[in-house]
Amino acid sequence: MLHAAKGERLEARFTVALTLGLCQGETLGLRWQEVDLEAGDLRVREALQRVKGKLQLVEPKTPGSRRALPVPPSVVPALREHRRNQLEERLVAGPLWQDSGLVFTTTIGTPLDATNVVRRYRAILDRAGLPRMRYHDLRHACASLLLAQGVELRTIMEILGHSQLSTTAEVYAYVLPALQGGRREPYGGALDRQLARFGCSNGCSRRQKPRSSRTGASHFP
């Protein structure tokens, strides 16, 4: 799927969702101030949700949802390039830019509507020849692949932000047999292996630069 997403404006967004298992709202609510690419980590502190018809940043559902996650080395270049692209879009937008501080925004800096993200996600699935899946299945795919590669169940619980180990075990019980007798692999290494498996081992590919708003380019999500 990640191979089919190469060149997409939100390529890094799908990479983060698949490799870190963030919920849709958590990814859309991620701020640059919570991302440290030098240290290779990020912190989940808020989620973007539609409340009474308006997009708002809200507190995570449970204390466990507020968490710090290591960013795999293979994902860091993707986020760096995404940041460069976003800064270019800011220059193009000029006075139209709204500085939300969010990692993933529209081309004028406003929060992304989940509906538009899902639309692009489905287009990528079609391009890859994959069956239609829920966006939330990216989170399940992350956990399932890490479990199959031998990452400890408690580590998976912390990555996903589950409050209880039993929740993780129940949701992913169908993968647990793969752990029996299997070798254990560090979290970061397993995620890098996962990225390579999905065709994105070197970060995001260069995409076309945004056109100036003076040319009438739309503020696509």
PDB file of C-alpha atoms in Angstrom:
ATOM      1  CA  MET A   1       0.000   0.000   0.000  1.00  0.00           C
ATOM      2  CA  LEU A   2       2.802   2.428   0.882  1.00  0.00           C
ATOM      3  CA  HIS A   3       4.314   1.832  -2.542  1.00  0.00           C
ATOM      4  CA  ALA A   4       1.024   2.957  -4.115  1.00  0.00           C
ATOM      5  CA  ALA A   5       1.023   6.030  -1.838  1.00  0.00           C
ATOM      6  CA  LYS A   6       4.412   7.274  -3.062  1.00  0.00           C
ATOM      7  CA  GLY A   7       4.132  10.825  -4.365  1.00  0.00           C
ATOM      8  CA  GLU A   8       0.882  11.448  -2.514  1.00  0.00           C
ATOM      9  CA  ARG A   9       0.712  14.737  -0.666  1.00  0.00           C
ATOM     10  CA  LEU A  10      -0.158  12.829   2.520  1.00  0.00           C
ATOM     11  CA  GLU A  11       2.282   9.978   1.954  1.00  0.00           C
ATOM     12  CA  ALA A  12       3.972  10.564   5.324  1.00  0.00           C
ATOM     13  CA  ARG A  13       0.606  10.565   7.032  1.00  0.00           C
ATOM     14  CA  PHE A  14      -0.166   7.036   5.834  1.00  0.00           C
ATOM     15  CA  THR A  15       3.358   5.908   6.724  1.00  0.00           C
ATOM     16  CA  VAL A  16       2.936   7.171  10.300  1.00  0.00           C
ATOM     17  CA  ALA A  17      -0.483   5.552  10.635  1.00  0.00           C
ATOM     18  CA  LEU A  18       0.744   2.159   9.474  1.00  0.00           C
ATOM     19  CA  THR A  19       4.031   2.058  11.369  1.00  0.00           C
ATOM     20  CA  LEU A  20       3.006   3.692  14.663  1.00  0.00           C
ATOM     21  CA  GLY A  21      -0.587   2.489  14.880  1.00  0.00           C
ATOM     22  CA  LEU A  22      -2.063   5.903  15.665  1.00  0.00           C
ATOM     23  CA  CYS A  23      -5.806   6.397  15.509  1.00  0.00           C
ATOM     24  CA  GLN A  24      -7.139   8.671  12.786  1.00  0.00           C
ATOM     25  CA  GLY A  25      -7.809  11.521  15.216  1.00  0.00           C
ATOM     26  CA  GLU A  26      -4.430  11.117  16.910  1.00  0.00           C
ATOM     27  CA  THR A  27      -2.569  11.469  13.637  1.00  0.00           C
ATOM     28  CA  LEU A  28      -4.644  14.450  12.518  1.00  0.00           C
ATOM     29  CA  GLY A  29      -4.148  16.098  15.932  1.00  0.00           C
ATOM     30  CA  LEU A  30      -0.375  15.631  15.995  1.00  0.00           C
ATOM     31  CA  ARG A  31       1.533  18.907  16.432  1.00  0.00           C
ATOM     32  CA  TRP A  32       5.082  19.624  15.327  1.00  0.00           C
ATOM     33  CA  GLN A  33       5.936  20.696  18.878  1.00  0.00           C
ATOM     34  CA  GLU A  34       5.303  17.091  19.925  1.00  0.00           C
ATOM     35  CA  VAL A  35       7.646  15.673  17.267  1.00  0.00           C
ATOM     36  CA  ASP A  36      11.411  15.530  17.847  1.00  0.00           C
ATOM     37  CA  LEU A  37      13.050  14.202  14.704  1.00  0.00           C
ATOM     38  CA  GLU A  38      16.551  14.674  16.118  1.00  0.00           C
ATOM     39  CA  ALA A  39      15.770  12.432  19.093  1.00  0.00           C
ATOM     40  CA  GLY A  40      13.527  10.203  16.996  1.00  0.00           C
ATOM     41  CA  ASP A  41      10.377  10.331  19.064  1.00  0.00           C
ATOM     42  CA  LEU A  42       6.910  11.866  19.181  1.00  0.00           C
ATOM     43  CA  ARG A  43       4.258  12.365  21.840  1.00  0.00           C
ATOM     44  CA  VAL A  44       0.542  11.756  21.459  1.00  0.00           C
ATOM     45  CA  ARG A  45      -1.236  14.440  23.489  1.00  0.00           C
ATOM     46  CA  GLU A  46      -4.403  15.348  21.571  1.00  0.00           C
ATOM     47  CA  ALA A  47      -6.799  14.019  18.967  1.00  0.00           C
ATOM     48  CA  LEU A  48      -8.680  15.925  16.267  1.00  0.00           C
ATOM     49  CA  GLN A  49     -12.403  15.225  16.306  1.00  0.00           C
ATOM     50  CA  ARG A  50     -15.561  16.812  14.982  1.00  0.00           C
ATOM     51  CA  VAL A  51     -17.537  18.162  17.931  1.00  0.00           C
ATOM     52  CA  LYS A  52     -20.912  19.804  17.275  1.00  0.00           C
ATOM     53  CA  GLY A  53     -20.007  20.204  13.623  1.00  0.00           C
ATOM     54  CA  LYS A  54     -16.581  21.760  14.224  1.00  0.00           C
ATOM     55  CA  LEU A  55     -13.102  20.236  14.147  1.00  0.00           C
ATOM     56  CA  GLN A  56     -11.576  20.473  17.611  1.00  0.00           C
ATOM     57  CA  LEU A  57      -8.536  19.141  19.434  1.00  0.00           C
ATOM     58  CA  VAL A  58      -9.634  17.057  22.402  1.00  0.00           C
ATOM     59  CA  GLU A  59      -7.948  15.134  25.191  1.00  0.00           C
ATOM     60  CA  PRO A  60      -7.323  11.419  24.525  1.00  0.00           C
ATOM     61  CA  LYS A  61      -9.944   8.993  25.814  1.00  0.00           C
ATOM     62  CA  THR A  62      -7.769   7.303  28.445  1.00  0.00           C
ATOM     63  CA  PRO A  63      -4.560   8.124  30.359  1.00  0.00           C
ATOM     64  CA  GLY A  64      -2.801   5.406  28.364  1.00  0.00           C
ATOM     65  CA  SER A  65      -3.650   7.238  25.149  1.00  0.00           C
ATOM     66  CA  ARG A  66      -1.225   9.997  26.162  1.00  0.00           C
ATOM     67  CA  ARG A  67       2.022   8.336  25.237  1.00  0.00           C
ATOM     68  CA  ALA A  68       5.505   8.789  23.817  1.00  0.00           C
ATOM     69  CA  LEU A  69       6.568   6.693  20.847  1.00  0.00           C
ATOM     70  CA  PRO A  70       9.962   6.146  19.206  1.00  0.00           C
ATOM     71  CA  VAL A  71       9.966   7.037  15.526  1.00  0.00           C
ATOM     72  CA  PRO A  72      11.670   4.313  13.456  1.00  0.00           C
ATOM     73  CA  PRO A  73      14.744   5.585  11.564  1.00  0.00           C
ATOM     74  CA  SER A  74      13.043   4.759   8.258  1.00  0.00           C
ATOM     75  CA  VAL A  75      10.159   7.123   9.080  1.00  0.00           C
ATOM     76  CA  VAL A  76      12.281  10.148  10.032  1.00  0.00           C
ATOM     77  CA  PRO A  77      13.197  11.071   6.406  1.00  0.00           C
ATOM     78  CA  ALA A  78       9.516  10.846   5.445  1.00  0.00           C
ATOM     79  CA  LEU A  79       8.547  13.345   8.134  1.00  0.00           C
ATOM     80  CA  ARG A  80      11.474  15.634   7.299  1.00  0.00           C
ATOM     81  CA  GLU A  81      10.420  15.805   3.666  1.00  0.00           C
ATOM     82  CA  HIS A  82       6.799  16.300   4.653  1.00  0.00           C
ATOM     83  CA  ARG A  83       7.895  19.256   6.794  1.00  0.00           C
ATOM     84  CA  ARG A  84       9.832  20.766   3.884  1.00  0.00           C
ATOM     85  CA  ASN A  85       6.823  20.368   1.615  1.00  0.00           C
ATOM     86  CA  GLN A  86       4.576  21.989   4.204  1.00  0.00           C
ATOM     87  CA  LEU A  87       6.907  24.990   4.497  1.00  0.00           C
ATOM     88  CA  GLU A  88       6.819  25.353   0.705  1.00  0.00           C
ATOM     89  CA  GLU A  89       3.022  25.312   0.826  1.00  0.00           C
ATOM     90  CA  ARG A  90       3.126  28.014   3.486  1.00  0.00           C
ATOM     91  CA  LEU A  91       5.162  30.252   1.186  1.00  0.00           C
ATOM     92  CA  VAL A  92       2.760  29.609  -1.679  1.00  0.00           C
ATOM     93  CA  ALA A  93      -0.320  30.305   0.449  1.00  0.00           C
ATOM     94  CA  GLY A  94       1.037  33.623   1.730  1.00  0.00           C
ATOM     95  CA  PRO A  95      -1.588  35.504   3.765  1.00  0.00           C
ATOM     96  CA  LEU A  96      -4.056  32.644   3.350  1.00  0.00           C
ATOM     97  CA  TRP A  97      -1.937  30.395   5.572  1.00  0.00           C
ATOM     98  CA  GLN A  98      -3.350  29.587   9.016  1.00  0.00           C
ATOM     99  CA  ASP A  99      -0.670  28.467  11.448  1.00  0.00           C
ATOM    100  CA  SER A 100      -2.326  25.597  13.315  1.00  0.00           C
ATOM    101  CA  GLY A 101       0.980  23.978  14.234  1.00  0.00           C
ATOM    102  CA  LEU A 102      -0.363  20.624  13.064  1.00  0.00           C
ATOM    103  CA  VAL A 103       1.825  18.120  11.255  1.00  0.00           C
ATOM    104  CA  PHE A 104      -0.836  17.182   8.715  1.00  0.00           C
ATOM    105  CA  THR A 105      -2.899  20.036   7.292  1.00  0.00           C
ATOM    106  CA  THR A 106      -4.574  21.337   4.173  1.00  0.00           C
ATOM    107  CA  THR A 107      -2.477  23.409   1.777  1.00  0.00           C
ATOM    108  CA  ILE A 108      -3.419  26.551   3.718  1.00  0.00           C
ATOM    109  CA  GLY A 109      -2.541  25.115   7.133  1.00  0.00           C
ATOM    110  CA  THR A 110      -6.017  24.290   8.406  1.00  0.00           C
ATOM    111  CA  PRO A 111      -6.896  20.955  10.068  1.00  0.00           C
ATOM    112  CA  LEU A 112      -7.685  18.039   7.786  1.00  0.00           C
ATOM    113  CA  ASP A 113     -11.192  16.637   7.653  1.00  0.00           C
ATOM    114  CA  ALA A 114     -11.077  12.872   8.200  1.00  0.00           C
ATOM    115  CA  THR A 115     -13.578  12.396   5.364  1.00  0.00           C
ATOM    116  CA  ASN A 116     -11.100  13.803   2.838  1.00  0.00           C
ATOM    117  CA  VAL A 117      -8.284  11.652   4.229  1.00  0.00           C
ATOM    118  CA  VAL A 118     -10.393   8.508   3.899  1.00  0.00           C
ATOM    119  CA  ARG A 119     -11.217   9.468   0.307  1.00  0.00           C
ATOM    120  CA  ARG A 120      -7.508   9.587  -0.555  1.00  0.00           C
ATOM    121  CA  TYR A 121      -6.925   6.353   1.370  1.00  0.00           C
ATOM    122  CA  ARG A 122      -9.529   4.548  -0.721  1.00  0.00           C
ATOM    123  CA  ALA A 123      -7.994   5.885  -3.920  1.00  0.00           C
ATOM    124  CA  ILE A 124      -4.622   4.483  -2.826  1.00  0.00           C
ATOM    125  CA  LEU A 125      -6.166   1.091  -2.076  1.00  0.00           C
ATOM    126  CA  ASP A 126      -7.740   1.058  -5.538  1.00  0.00           C
ATOM    127  CA  ARG A 127      -4.409   1.996  -7.125  1.00  0.00           C
ATOM    128  CA  ALA A 128      -2.683  -0.802  -5.226  1.00  0.00           C
ATOM    129  CA  GLY A 129      -5.342  -3.316  -6.238  1.00  0.00           C
ATOM    130  CA  LEU A 130      -6.265  -3.937  -2.606  1.00  0.00           C
ATOM    131  CA  PRO A 131      -9.774  -4.557  -1.263  1.00  0.00           C
ATOM    132  CA  ARG A 132     -11.616  -1.726   0.458  1.00  0.00           C
ATOM    133  CA  MET A 133     -10.670  -1.641   4.140  1.00  0.00           C
ATOM    134  CA  ARG A 134     -11.517   0.695   6.974  1.00  0.00           C
ATOM    135  CA  TYR A 135      -8.951   3.357   7.736  1.00  0.00           C
ATOM    136  CA  HIS A 136      -8.765   1.941  11.262  1.00  0.00           C
ATOM    137  CA  ASP A 137      -7.418  -1.271   9.729  1.00  0.00           C
ATOM    138  CA  LEU A 138      -4.042   0.477   9.338  1.00  0.00           C
ATOM    139  CA  ARG A 139      -3.830   0.466  13.134  1.00  0.00           C
ATOM    140  CA  HIS A 140      -4.737  -3.212  13.238  1.00  0.00           C
ATOM    141  CA  ALA A 141      -2.168  -3.952  10.524  1.00  0.00           C
ATOM    142  CA  CYS A 142       0.564  -2.252  12.553  1.00  0.00           C
ATOM    143  CA  ALA A 143      -0.214  -4.266  15.675  1.00  0.00           C
ATOM    144  CA  SER A 144      -0.669  -7.546  13.827  1.00  0.00           C
ATOM    145  CA  LEU A 145       2.632  -7.256  11.967  1.00  0.00           C
ATOM    146  CA  LEU A 146       4.534  -6.336  15.116  1.00  0.00           C
ATOM    147  CA  LEU A 147       3.018  -9.268  16.977  1.00  0.00           C
ATOM    148  CA  ALA A 148       3.859 -11.616  14.134  1.00  0.00           C
ATOM    149  CA  GLN A 149       7.453 -10.348  14.215  1.00  0.00           C
ATOM    150  CA  GLY A 150       7.722 -11.189  17.904  1.00  0.00           C
ATOM    151  CA  VAL A 151       7.360  -7.801  19.591  1.00  0.00           C
ATOM    152  CA  GLU A 152       6.217  -8.224  23.206  1.00  0.00           C
ATOM    153  CA  LEU A 153       2.463  -7.923  23.776  1.00  0.00           C
ATOM    154  CA  ARG A 154       2.968  -5.332  26.527  1.00  0.00           C
ATOM    155  CA  THR A 155       4.986  -3.194  24.134  1.00  0.00           C
ATOM    156  CA  ILE A 156       2.140  -3.384  21.613  1.00  0.00           C
ATOM    157  CA  MET A 157      -0.274  -2.306  24.360  1.00  0.00           C
ATOM    158  CA  GLU A 158       1.845   0.772  25.085  1.00  0.00           C
ATOM    159  CA  ILE A 159       2.205   1.624  21.397  1.00  0.00           C
ATOM    160  CA  LEU A 160      -1.552   1.502  20.826  1.00  0.00           C
ATOM    161  CA  GLY A 161      -2.365   3.317  24.060  1.00  0.00           C
ATOM    162  CA  HIS A 162      -4.522   0.539  25.493  1.00  0.00           C
ATOM    163  CA  SER A 163      -5.135   0.861  29.227  1.00  0.00           C
ATOM    164  CA  GLN A 164      -5.131  -2.892  29.887  1.00  0.00           C
ATOM    165  CA  LEU A 165      -3.066  -5.750  28.523  1.00  0.00           C
ATOM    166  CA  SER A 166      -6.195  -7.902  28.319  1.00  0.00           C
ATOM    167  CA  THR A 167      -7.680  -5.497  25.765  1.00  0.00           C
ATOM    168  CA  THR A 168      -4.710  -5.917  23.445  1.00  0.00           C
ATOM    169  CA  ALA A 169      -4.675  -9.688  23.914  1.00  0.00           C
ATOM    170  CA  GLU A 170      -8.393  -9.969  23.147  1.00  0.00           C
ATOM    171  CA  VAL A 171      -8.339  -7.779  20.042  1.00  0.00           C
ATOM    172  CA  TYR A 172      -5.290  -9.501  18.538  1.00  0.00           C
ATOM    173  CA  ALA A 173      -5.846 -13.046  19.791  1.00  0.00           C
ATOM    174  CA  TYR A 174      -5.813 -14.364  16.223  1.00  0.00           C
ATOM    175  CA  VAL A 175      -2.168 -13.267  15.830  1.00  0.00           C
ATOM    176  CA  LEU A 176      -0.871 -14.519  19.180  1.00  0.00           C
ATOM    177  CA  PRO A 177      -0.145 -18.090  18.004  1.00  0.00           C
ATOM    178  CA  ALA A 178       2.577 -16.597  15.790  1.00  0.00           C
ATOM    179  CA  LEU A 179       4.410 -15.595  18.980  1.00  0.00           C
ATOM    180  CA  GLN A 180       4.745 -19.120  20.285  1.00  0.00           C
ATOM    181  CA  GLY A 181       8.382 -20.141  19.997  1.00  0.00           C
ATOM    182  CA  GLY A 182       9.174 -17.117  17.839  1.00  0.00           C
ATOM    183  CA  ARG A 183      12.167 -14.846  18.310  1.00  0.00           C
ATOM    184  CA  ARG A 184      11.755 -11.450  19.930  1.00  0.00           C
ATOM    185  CA  GLU A 185      12.715  -8.374  17.967  1.00  0.00           C
ATOM    186  CA  PRO A 186      13.228  -4.790  19.208  1.00  0.00           C
ATOM    187  CA  TYR A 187      10.317  -2.458  18.503  1.00  0.00           C
ATOM    188  CA  GLY A 188      12.201  -0.088  16.212  1.00  0.00           C
ATOM    189  CA  GLY A 189      13.774  -2.875  14.187  1.00  0.00           C
ATOM    190  CA  ALA A 190      10.431  -4.569  13.711  1.00  0.00           C
ATOM    191  CA  LEU A 191       8.882  -1.341  12.448  1.00  0.00           C
ATOM    192  CA  ASP A 192      11.709  -0.810   9.986  1.00  0.00           C
ATOM    193  CA  ARG A 193      11.181  -4.357   8.716  1.00  0.00           C
ATOM    194  CA  GLN A 194       7.497  -3.580   8.423  1.00  0.00           C
ATOM    195  CA  LEU A 195       8.206  -0.459   6.358  1.00  0.00           C
ATOM    196  CA  ALA A 196      10.454  -2.386   4.006  1.00  0.00           C
ATOM    197  CA  ARG A 197       7.746  -5.003   3.590  1.00  0.00           C
ATOM    198  CA  PHE A 198       5.292  -2.319   2.506  1.00  0.00           C
ATOM    199  CA  GLY A 199       7.715  -0.715   0.067  1.00  0.00           C
ATOM    200  CA  CYS A 200       8.768   2.440   1.905  1.00  0.00           C
ATOM    201  CA  SER A 201      12.244   1.788   3.283  1.00  0.00           C
ATOM    202  CA  ASN A 202      13.786   5.113   2.284  1.00  0.00           C
ATOM    203  CA  GLY A 203      11.161   7.587   3.407  1.00  0.00           C
ATOM    204  CA  CYS A 204       8.868   9.605   1.163  1.00  0.00           C
ATOM    205  CA  SER A 205       9.648  10.214  -2.459  1.00  0.00           C
ATOM    206  CA  ARG A 206       9.738  13.719  -3.790  1.00  0.00           C
ATOM    207  CA  ARG A 207       6.352  14.950  -4.893  1.00  0.00           C
ATOM    208  CA  GLN A 208       5.553  17.807  -7.211  1.00  0.00           C
ATOM    209  CA  LYS A 209       5.840  21.225  -5.604  1.00  0.00           C
ATOM    210  CA  PRO A 210       2.544  23.065  -5.001  1.00  0.00           C
ATOM    211  CA  ARG A 211       1.543  25.687  -7.487  1.00  0.00           C
ATOM    212  CA  SER A 212       1.167  29.258  -6.357  1.00  0.00           C
ATOM    213  CA  SER A 213      -2.294  30.247  -5.179  1.00  0.00           C
ATOM    214  CA  ARG A 214      -2.118  33.003  -7.770  1.00  0.00           C
ATOM    215  CA  THR A 215      -2.546  30.366 -10.465  1.00  0.00           C
ATOM    216  CA  GLY A 216      -5.843  29.263  -8.994  1.00  0.00           C
ATOM    217  CA  ALA A 217      -4.625  26.023  -7.425  1.00  0.00           C
ATOM    218  CA  SER A 218      -7.166  24.515  -5.056  1.00  0.00           C
ATOM    219  CA  HIS A 219      -6.440  24.101  -1.352  1.00  0.00           C
ATOM    220  CA  PHE A 220      -6.582  20.342  -1.556  1.00  0.00           C
ATOM    221  CA  PRO A 221      -6.603  18.346   1.691  1.00  0.00           C
TER     222      PRO A 221
END
